Coordinates of N, CA and C in Angstrom, one line a residue:
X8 N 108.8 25.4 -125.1 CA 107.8 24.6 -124.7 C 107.3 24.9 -123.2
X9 N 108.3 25.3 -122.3 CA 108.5 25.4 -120.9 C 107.2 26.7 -120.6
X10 N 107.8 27.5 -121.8 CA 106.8 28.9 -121.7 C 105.3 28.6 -122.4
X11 N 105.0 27.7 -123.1 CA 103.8 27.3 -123.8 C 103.0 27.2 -122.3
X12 N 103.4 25.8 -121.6 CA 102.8 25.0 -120.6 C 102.6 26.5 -119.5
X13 N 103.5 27.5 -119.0 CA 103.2 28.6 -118.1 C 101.9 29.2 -119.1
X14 N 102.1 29.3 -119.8 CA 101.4 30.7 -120.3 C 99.6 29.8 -120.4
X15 N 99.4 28.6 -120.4 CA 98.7 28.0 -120.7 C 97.6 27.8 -118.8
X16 N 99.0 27.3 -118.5 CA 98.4 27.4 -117.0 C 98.0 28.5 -116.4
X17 N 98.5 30.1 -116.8 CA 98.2 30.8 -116.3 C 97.4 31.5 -117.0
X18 N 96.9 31.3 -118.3 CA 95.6 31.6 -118.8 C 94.3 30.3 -117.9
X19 N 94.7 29.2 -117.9 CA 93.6 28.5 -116.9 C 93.3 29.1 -116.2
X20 N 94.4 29.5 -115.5 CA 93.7 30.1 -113.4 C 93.0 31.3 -113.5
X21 N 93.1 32.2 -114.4 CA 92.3 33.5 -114.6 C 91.5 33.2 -115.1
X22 N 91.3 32.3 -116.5 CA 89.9 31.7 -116.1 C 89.0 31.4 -115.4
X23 N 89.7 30.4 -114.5 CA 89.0 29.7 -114.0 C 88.4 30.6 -112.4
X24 N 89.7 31.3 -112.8 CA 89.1 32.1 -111.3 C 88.0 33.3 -111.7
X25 N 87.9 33.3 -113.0 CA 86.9 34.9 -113.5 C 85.2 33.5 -113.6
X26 N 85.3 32.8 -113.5 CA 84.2 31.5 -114.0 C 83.6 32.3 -112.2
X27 N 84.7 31.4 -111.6 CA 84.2 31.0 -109.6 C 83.8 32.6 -110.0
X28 N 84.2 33.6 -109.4 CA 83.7 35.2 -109.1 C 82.4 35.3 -109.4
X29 N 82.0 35.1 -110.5 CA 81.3 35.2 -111.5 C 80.2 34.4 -110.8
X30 N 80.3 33.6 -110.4 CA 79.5 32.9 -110.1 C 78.9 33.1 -108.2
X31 N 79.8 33.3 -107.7 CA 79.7 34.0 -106.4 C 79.0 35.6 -106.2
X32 N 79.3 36.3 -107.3 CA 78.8 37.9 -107.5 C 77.2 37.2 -107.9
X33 N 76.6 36.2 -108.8 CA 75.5 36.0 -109.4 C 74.7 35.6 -108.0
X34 N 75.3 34.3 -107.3 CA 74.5 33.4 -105.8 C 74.6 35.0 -105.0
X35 N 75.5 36.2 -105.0 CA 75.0 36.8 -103.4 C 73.7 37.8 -104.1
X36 N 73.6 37.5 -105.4 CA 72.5 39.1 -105.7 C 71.1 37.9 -105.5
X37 N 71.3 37.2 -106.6 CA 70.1 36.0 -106.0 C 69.8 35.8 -104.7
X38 N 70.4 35.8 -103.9 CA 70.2 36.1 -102.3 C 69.5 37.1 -101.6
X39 N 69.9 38.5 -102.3 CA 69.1 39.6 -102.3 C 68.4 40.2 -102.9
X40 N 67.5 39.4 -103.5 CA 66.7 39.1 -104.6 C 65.3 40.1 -103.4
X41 N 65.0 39.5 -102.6 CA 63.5 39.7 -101.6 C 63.5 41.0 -101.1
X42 N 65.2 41.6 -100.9 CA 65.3 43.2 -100.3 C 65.5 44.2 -100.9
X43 N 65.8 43.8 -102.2 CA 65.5 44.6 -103.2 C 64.3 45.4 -103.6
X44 N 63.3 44.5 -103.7 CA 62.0 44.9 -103.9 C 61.7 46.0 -103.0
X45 N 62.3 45.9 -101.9 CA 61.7 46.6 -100.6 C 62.5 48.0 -100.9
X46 N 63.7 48.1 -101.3 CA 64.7 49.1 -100.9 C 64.0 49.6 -102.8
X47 N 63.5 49.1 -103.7 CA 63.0 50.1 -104.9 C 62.0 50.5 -104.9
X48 N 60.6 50.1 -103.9 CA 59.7 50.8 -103.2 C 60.5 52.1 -102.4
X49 N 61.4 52.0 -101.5 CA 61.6 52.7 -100.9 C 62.7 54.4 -101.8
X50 N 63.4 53.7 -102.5 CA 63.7 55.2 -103.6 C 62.0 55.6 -104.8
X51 N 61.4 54.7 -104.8 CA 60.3 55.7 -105.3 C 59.4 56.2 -104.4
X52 N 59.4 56.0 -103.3 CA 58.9 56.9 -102.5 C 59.8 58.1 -102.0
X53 N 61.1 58.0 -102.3 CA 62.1 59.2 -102.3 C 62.0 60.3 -103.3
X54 N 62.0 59.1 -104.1 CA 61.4 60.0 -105.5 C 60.0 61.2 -105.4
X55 N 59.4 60.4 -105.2 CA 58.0 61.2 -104.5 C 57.9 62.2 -103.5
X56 N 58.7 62.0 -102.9 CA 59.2 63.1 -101.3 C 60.0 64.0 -102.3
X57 N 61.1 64.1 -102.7 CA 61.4 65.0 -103.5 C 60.6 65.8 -104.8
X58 N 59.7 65.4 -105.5 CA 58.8 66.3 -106.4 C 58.1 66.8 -105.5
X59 N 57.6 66.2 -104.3 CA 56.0 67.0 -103.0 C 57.3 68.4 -103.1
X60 N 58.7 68.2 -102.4 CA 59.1 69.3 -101.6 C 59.5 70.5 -103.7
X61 N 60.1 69.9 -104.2 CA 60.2 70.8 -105.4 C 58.5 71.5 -105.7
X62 N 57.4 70.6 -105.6 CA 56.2 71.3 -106.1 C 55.9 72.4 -104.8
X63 N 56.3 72.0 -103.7 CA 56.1 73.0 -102.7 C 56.7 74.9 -102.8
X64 N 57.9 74.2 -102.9 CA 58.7 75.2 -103.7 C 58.1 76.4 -104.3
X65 N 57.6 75.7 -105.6 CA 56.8 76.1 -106.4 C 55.6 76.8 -106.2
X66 N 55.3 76.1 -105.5 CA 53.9 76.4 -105.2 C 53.6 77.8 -104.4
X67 N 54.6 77.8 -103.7 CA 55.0 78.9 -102.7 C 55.5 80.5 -103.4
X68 N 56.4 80.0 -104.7 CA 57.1 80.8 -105.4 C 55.8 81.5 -106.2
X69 N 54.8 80.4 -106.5 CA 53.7 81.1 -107.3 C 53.2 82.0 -106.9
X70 N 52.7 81.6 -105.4 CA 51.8 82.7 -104.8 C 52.2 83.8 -104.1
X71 N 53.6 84.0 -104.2 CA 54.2 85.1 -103.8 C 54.6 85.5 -105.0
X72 N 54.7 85.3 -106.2 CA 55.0 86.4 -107.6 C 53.6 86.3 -108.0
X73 N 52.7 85.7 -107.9 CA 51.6 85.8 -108.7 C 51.4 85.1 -110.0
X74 N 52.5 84.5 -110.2 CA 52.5 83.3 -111.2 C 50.9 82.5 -111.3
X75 N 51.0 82.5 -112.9 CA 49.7 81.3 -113.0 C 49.9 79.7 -112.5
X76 N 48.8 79.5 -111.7 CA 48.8 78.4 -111.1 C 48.5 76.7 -112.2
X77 N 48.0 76.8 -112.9 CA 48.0 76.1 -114.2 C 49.2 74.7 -114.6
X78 N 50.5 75.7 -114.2 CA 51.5 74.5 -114.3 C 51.9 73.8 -113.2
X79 N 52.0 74.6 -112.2 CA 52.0 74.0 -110.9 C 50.8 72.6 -110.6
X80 N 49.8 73.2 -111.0 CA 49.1 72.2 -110.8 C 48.8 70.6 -111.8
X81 N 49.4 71.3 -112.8 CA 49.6 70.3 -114.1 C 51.1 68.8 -113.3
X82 N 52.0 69.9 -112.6 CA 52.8 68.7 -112.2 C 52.2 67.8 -110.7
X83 N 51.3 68.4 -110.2 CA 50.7 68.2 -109.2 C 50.3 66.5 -109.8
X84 N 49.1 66.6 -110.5 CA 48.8 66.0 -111.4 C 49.3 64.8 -111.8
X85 N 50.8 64.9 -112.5 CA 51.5 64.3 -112.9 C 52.0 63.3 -111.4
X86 N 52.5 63.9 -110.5 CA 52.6 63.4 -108.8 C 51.3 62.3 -108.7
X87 N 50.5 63.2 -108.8 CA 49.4 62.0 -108.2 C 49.4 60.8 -109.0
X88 N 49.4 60.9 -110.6 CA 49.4 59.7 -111.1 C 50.6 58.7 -110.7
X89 N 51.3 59.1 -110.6 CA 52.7 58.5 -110.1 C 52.3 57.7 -108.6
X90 N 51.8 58.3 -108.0 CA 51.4 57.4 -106.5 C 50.2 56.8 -106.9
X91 N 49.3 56.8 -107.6 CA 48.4 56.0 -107.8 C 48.5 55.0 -108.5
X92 N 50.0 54.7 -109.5 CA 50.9 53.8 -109.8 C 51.4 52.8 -109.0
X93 N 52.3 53.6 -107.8 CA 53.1 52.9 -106.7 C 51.9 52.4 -105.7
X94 N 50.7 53.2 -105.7 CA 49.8 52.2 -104.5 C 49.7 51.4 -105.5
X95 N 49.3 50.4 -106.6 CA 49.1 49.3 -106.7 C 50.1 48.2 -106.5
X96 N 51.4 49.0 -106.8 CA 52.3 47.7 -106.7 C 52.8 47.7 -105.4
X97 N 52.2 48.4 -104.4 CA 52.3 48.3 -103.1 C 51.3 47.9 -102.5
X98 N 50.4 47.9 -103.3 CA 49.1 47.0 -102.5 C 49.2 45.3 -103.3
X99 N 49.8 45.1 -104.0 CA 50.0 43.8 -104.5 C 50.9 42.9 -103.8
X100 N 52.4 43.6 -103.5 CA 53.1 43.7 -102.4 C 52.8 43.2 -101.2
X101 N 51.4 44.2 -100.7 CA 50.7 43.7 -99.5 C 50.3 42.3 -99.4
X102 N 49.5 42.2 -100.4 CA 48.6 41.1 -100.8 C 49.5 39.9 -100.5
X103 N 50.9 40.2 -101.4 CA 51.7 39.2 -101.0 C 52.1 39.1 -99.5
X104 N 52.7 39.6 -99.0 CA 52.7 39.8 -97.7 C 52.4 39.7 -96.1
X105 N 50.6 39.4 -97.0 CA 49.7 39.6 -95.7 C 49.7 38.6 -94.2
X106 N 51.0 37.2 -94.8 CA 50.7 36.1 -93.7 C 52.1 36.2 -93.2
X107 N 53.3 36.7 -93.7 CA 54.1 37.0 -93.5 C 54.8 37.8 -91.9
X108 N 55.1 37.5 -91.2 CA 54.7 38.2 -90.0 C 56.2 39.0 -89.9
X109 N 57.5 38.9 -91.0 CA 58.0 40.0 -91.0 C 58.6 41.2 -92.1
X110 N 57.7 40.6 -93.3 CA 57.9 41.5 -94.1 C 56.0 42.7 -94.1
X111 N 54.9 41.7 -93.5 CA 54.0 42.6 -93.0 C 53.8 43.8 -93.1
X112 N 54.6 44.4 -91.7 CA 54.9 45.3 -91.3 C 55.7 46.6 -92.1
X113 N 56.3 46.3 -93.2 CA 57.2 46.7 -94.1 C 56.0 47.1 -95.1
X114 N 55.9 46.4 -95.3 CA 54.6 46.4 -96.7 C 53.6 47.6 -96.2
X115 N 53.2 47.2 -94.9 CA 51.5 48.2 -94.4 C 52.7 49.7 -94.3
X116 N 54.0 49.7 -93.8 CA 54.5 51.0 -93.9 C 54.8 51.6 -94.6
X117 N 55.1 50.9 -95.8 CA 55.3 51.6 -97.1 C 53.9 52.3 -97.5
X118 N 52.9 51.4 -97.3 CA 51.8 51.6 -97.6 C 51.1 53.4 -97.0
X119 N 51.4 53.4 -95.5 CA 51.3 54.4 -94.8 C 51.8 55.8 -95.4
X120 N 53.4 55.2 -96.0 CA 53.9 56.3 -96.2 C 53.4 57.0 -97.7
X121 N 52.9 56.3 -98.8 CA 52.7 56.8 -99.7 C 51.3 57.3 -99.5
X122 N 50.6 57.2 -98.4 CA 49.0 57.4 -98.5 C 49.4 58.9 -97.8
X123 N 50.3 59.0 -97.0 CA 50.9 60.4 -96.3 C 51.3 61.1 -97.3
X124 N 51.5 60.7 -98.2 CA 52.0 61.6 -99.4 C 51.3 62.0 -100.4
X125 N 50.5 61.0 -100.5 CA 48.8 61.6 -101.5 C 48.9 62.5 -100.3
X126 N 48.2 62.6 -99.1 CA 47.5 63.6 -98.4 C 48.2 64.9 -98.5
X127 N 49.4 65.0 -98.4 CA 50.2 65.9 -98.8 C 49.8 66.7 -99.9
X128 N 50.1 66.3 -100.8 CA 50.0 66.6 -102.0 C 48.1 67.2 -102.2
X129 N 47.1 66.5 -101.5 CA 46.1 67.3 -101.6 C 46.4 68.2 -100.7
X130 N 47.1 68.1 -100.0 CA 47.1 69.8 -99.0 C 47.5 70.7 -100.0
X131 N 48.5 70.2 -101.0 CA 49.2 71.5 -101.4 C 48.0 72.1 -103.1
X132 N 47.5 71.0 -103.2 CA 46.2 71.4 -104.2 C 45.5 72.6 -103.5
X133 N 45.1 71.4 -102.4 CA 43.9 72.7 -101.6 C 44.9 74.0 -101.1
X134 N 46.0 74.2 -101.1 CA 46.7 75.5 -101.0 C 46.9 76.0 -102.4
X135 N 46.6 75.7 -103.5 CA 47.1 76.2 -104.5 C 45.0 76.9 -105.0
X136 N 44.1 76.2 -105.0 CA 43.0 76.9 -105.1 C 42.3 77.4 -103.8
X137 N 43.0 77.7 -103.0 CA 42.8 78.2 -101.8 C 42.4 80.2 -102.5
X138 N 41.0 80.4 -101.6 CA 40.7 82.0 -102.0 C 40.6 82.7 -101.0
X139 N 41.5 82.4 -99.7 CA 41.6 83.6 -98.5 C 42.8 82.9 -98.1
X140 N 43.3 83.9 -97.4 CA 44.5 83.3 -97.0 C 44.5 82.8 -96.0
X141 N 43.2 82.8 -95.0 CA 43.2 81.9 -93.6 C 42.8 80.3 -94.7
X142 N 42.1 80.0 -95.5 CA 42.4 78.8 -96.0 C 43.8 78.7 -96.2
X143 N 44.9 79.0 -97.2 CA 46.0 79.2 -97.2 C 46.6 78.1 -96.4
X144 N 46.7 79.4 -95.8 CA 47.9 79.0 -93.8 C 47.1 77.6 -93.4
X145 N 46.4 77.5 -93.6 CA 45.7 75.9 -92.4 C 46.1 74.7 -94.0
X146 N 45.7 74.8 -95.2 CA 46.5 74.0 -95.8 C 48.2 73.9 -95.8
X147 N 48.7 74.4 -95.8 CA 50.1 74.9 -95.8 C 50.4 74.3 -94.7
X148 N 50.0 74.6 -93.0 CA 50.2 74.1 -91.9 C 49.7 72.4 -92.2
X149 N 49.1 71.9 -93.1 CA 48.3 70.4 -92.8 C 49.1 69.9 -94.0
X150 N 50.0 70.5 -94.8 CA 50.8 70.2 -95.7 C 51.9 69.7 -94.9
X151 N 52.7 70.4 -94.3 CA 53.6 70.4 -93.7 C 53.5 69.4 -92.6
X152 N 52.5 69.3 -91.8 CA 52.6 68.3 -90.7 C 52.3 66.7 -91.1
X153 N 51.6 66.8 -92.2 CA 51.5 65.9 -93.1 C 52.8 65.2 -93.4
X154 N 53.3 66.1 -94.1 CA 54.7 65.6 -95.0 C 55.7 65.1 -93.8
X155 N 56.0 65.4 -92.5 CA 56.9 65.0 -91.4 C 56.8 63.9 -91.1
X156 N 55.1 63.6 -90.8 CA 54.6 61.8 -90.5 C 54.9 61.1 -91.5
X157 N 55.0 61.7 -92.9 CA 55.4 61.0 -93.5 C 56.7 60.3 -93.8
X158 N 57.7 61.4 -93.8 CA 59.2 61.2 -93.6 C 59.8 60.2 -92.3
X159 N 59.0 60.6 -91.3 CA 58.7 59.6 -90.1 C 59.2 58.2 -90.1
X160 N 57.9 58.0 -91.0 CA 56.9 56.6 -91.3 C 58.4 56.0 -92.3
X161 N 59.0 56.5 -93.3 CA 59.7 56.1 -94.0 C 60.8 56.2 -93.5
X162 N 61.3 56.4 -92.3 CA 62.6 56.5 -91.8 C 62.6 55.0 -91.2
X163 N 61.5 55.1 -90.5 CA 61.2 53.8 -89.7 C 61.2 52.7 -90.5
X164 N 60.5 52.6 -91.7 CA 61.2 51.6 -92.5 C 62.1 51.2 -93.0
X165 N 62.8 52.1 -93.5 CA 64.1 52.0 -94.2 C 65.0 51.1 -92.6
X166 N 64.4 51.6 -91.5 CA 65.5 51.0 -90.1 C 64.4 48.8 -90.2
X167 N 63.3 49.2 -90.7 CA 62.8 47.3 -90.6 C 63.8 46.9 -91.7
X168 N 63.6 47.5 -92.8 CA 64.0 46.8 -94.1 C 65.7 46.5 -93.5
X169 N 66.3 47.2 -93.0 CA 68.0 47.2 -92.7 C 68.1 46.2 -91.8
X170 N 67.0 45.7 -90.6 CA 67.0 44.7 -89.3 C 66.7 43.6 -90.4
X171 N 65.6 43.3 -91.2 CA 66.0 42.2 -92.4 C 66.9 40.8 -92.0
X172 N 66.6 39.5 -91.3 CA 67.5 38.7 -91.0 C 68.7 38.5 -92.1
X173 N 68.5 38.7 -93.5 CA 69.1 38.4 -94.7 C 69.8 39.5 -95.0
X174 N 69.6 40.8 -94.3 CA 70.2 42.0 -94.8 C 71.3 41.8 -94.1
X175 N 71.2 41.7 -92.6 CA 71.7 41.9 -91.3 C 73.6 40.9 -91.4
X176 N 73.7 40.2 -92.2 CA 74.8 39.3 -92.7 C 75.7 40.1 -93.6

């Protein structure tokens, strides 16, 4: 009987203690419910910084073997519709945001950064139907200085989104 009563109490307390966890793991994600949003904006714009530098790659590799430009530009393509995706739910974002005086600033940056990255990405268009090579070099150069402000722009956020009163705990 002695062992009934242990084995009974000690299935309670692991209960009861997997119940409390459980419930403390649920209240701290609900808490970080508002920086989330911010930090999955910010991997799809990673996401997006990584296909600009893979299509660059590409793009580069083309015009030094002579490869048809066709696919390259087909993913190009595909990139743009993908930011023309993320600007709406970053401009909704905004919308929400606009009175906000410290997620604002987070929102208009994100904003910056993905508009740096359309621009990019037309640089590397206009280097891909580029027909002299002094066009070329001046897209390529406005590619590149492009893509840096942009990296920039998203470093800087990723440092608001981390200052976050709610993160900062």
């Amino acid at each position: 009987m002695k062992k009934f009563i242990a084995l009974l109490t000690f299935t309670s307390l692991v209960f009861f203690s997997n119940i409390c966890n459980t419930k403390i793991i649920n209240a701290q994600s609900f808490s970080c419910k508002r920086i989330t949003q911010e930090e999955e904006y910010v991997k799809e714009l990673e996401q997006i910084k990584d296909q600009l530098t893979v299509l660059s790659k590409k793009s580069l590799q083309g015009i030094l073997e002579g490869n048809n430009k066709s696919d390259t530009l087909k993913y190009a393509t595909f990139i743009k519709t993908q930011i023309i995706e993320l600007r709406l739910k970053l401009n909704q974002n905004f919308q929400k945001n606009i009175y906000d005086v410290v997620k604002n600033p987070i929102s208009l940056g994100l904003l910056d950064t993905l508009n740096y990255y359309g621009a990019s990405l037309s640089y590397l268009q206009a280097f891909l139907s580029a027909n002299t090579s002094n066009e070329q070099i001046n897209s390529l150069e406005s590619y590149f200085h492009v893509k840096a402000l942009s990296e920039q722009t998203l470093d800087r956020v990723v440092k608001e989104i981390n200052k976050l009163p709610s993160r900062t705990k």
